[in-house]
Amino acid sequence: MPRRQNVRVPRNTALFFIVGPLRTGTSLLSRCIDDHPQAICLCESEINRALFAPHMWQLHFQRMLGHGATVAEVLRLIDGRAPLSVDSWLRWHVDALRLFKKKYGKPEVLAFGDKSPDYVDAPEIVDLISRQGRAIYTPRNPKAILRSIWRQNVKPAEKESRWALLKRNIAGWRPHWDRSNVLVSRYEDLVRDPVPTMTRVYAFLGLEPSTRFLEPFERLHARRFLWDTAVDWKTGASKDFDPSRAQIEDEDLTPEQLDRIYDDPEIVGFMERFGYG
């Protein structure tokens, strides 16, 4: 077994990862963190799926180009990275920090991170984050997640796959929800009370309070945030928080969908744990 290397994160910089399930506002939270003058959140670089199975290098390239990196810069960052190596994965983030703090004009970055709902597909990454990083877990009412998935214009098999990913995420991160280096930040709290919610998130990352995330400035490479509900892709300006997206009732789902929720102990336990009773 290869000997582990000592990968050093720059001093006074918090390395963080948003690890909550899909459809839980992780892109919105990424944008709000990235809006802080001393923070950068890449928002799904997909380096985890490039270095670990299924080795989706093309997807990683597409995402990094969307972040404003050049092909040469992407190649330089991944040069020599061995698959299935958590050291290579961690070192990639350390090197990416150096690149993007220059590219985004933030010389004093105190918090640098990424987000992905599927870190759980590489247990080595979950183990590393739980031991060495800061994780932000983003619950949302599973009824709203189910409704969101089933409204998407994809094949039924893809909807089932996304629901299965939700359950893998819950199972993978459940042992770590109560760790001191894991912050739980519910989607509903973010859209209903954005200022106190982000103040808490910033404090967890060692950042001073800021309301810059509410300001209408142009954000660089706006499509890197994945969803135009988080930022206007044409102007880069933020969009108003929509508390109505946090509202969900049993009547909004079909009987079959409700059975999928209430007949699943995993989902019911998740609801009870995060106050969705």
CSV table of C-alpha atoms in Angstrom, one decimal, residues 26-27 30-31 34 40-48 59-71 73-74 77 92-93 96-97 99-105 112-116 119 219-227:
chain,number,residue,atom,x,y,z
A,26,THR,CA,-26.3,23.3,-2.2
A,27,SER,CA,-25.8,25.5,-5.3
A,30,SER,CA,-22.3,27.7,-2.7
A,31,ARG,CA,-23.0,31.0,-4.3
A,34,ASP,CA,-18.6,32.4,-2.7
A,40,ILE,CA,-14.3,30.8,-2.8
A,41,CYS,CA,-16.7,27.8,-3.4
A,42,LEU,CA,-16.2,26.0,-6.7
A,43,CYS,CA,-19.6,24.4,-6.8
A,44,GLU,CA,-19.1,20.9,-8.2
A,45,SER,CA,-15.6,20.8,-9.8
A,46,GLU,CA,-16.3,17.1,-10.2
A,47,ILE,CA,-12.7,16.3,-9.4
A,48,ASN,CA,-14.0,13.6,-7.1
A,59,LEU,CA,-17.3,16.1,-17.0
A,60,HIS,CA,-14.5,17.5,-14.8
A,61,PHE,CA,-13.1,19.4,-17.8
A,62,GLN,CA,-16.5,20.9,-18.6
A,63,ARG,CA,-17.1,22.0,-15.1
A,64,MET,CA,-13.7,23.6,-14.7
A,65,LEU,CA,-14.0,25.5,-18.0
A,66,GLY,CA,-17.2,26.8,-16.6
A,67,HIS,CA,-15.3,28.1,-13.6
A,68,GLY,CA,-13.1,30.1,-15.9
A,69,ALA,CA,-10.1,27.8,-16.0
A,70,THR,CA,-8.3,27.3,-19.3
A,71,VAL,CA,-7.6,23.8,-20.8
A,73,GLU,CA,-4.8,25.2,-16.3
A,74,VAL,CA,-7.1,22.1,-15.9
A,77,LEU,CA,-4.0,20.9,-11.9
A,92,TRP,CA,-5.8,19.1,-6.1
A,93,HIS,CA,-7.8,21.4,-3.9
A,96,ALA,CA,-6.8,24.9,-7.1
A,97,LEU,CA,-6.9,27.4,-4.3
A,99,LEU,CA,-5.2,29.3,-9.1
A,100,PHE,CA,-8.6,30.6,-8.3
A,101,LYS,CA,-7.8,33.2,-5.7
A,102,LYS,CA,-5.8,34.9,-8.4
A,103,LYS,CA,-8.5,34.3,-11.1
A,104,TYR,CA,-11.3,35.6,-8.9
A,105,GLY,CA,-9.3,38.5,-7.5
A,112,PHE,CA,-11.9,27.5,0.1
A,113,GLY,CA,-14.2,24.7,-0.8
A,114,ASP,CA,-16.3,22.7,-3.2
A,115,LYS,CA,-19.7,20.9,-3.1
A,116,SER,CA,-21.0,17.6,-4.3
A,119,TYR,CA,-18.9,12.3,-2.3
A,219,ARG,CA,-20.7,37.3,-10.4
A,220,LEU,CA,-17.8,35.9,-12.5
A,221,HIS,CA,-18.7,32.8,-14.6
A,222,ALA,CA,-22.3,32.7,-13.3
A,223,ARG,CA,-23.1,29.3,-14.9
A,224,ARG,CA,-20.7,27.6,-12.5
A,225,PHE,CA,-23.4,27.8,-9.9
A,226,LEU,CA,-25.4,25.3,-12.0
A,227,TRP,CA,-29.0,26.6,-11.4
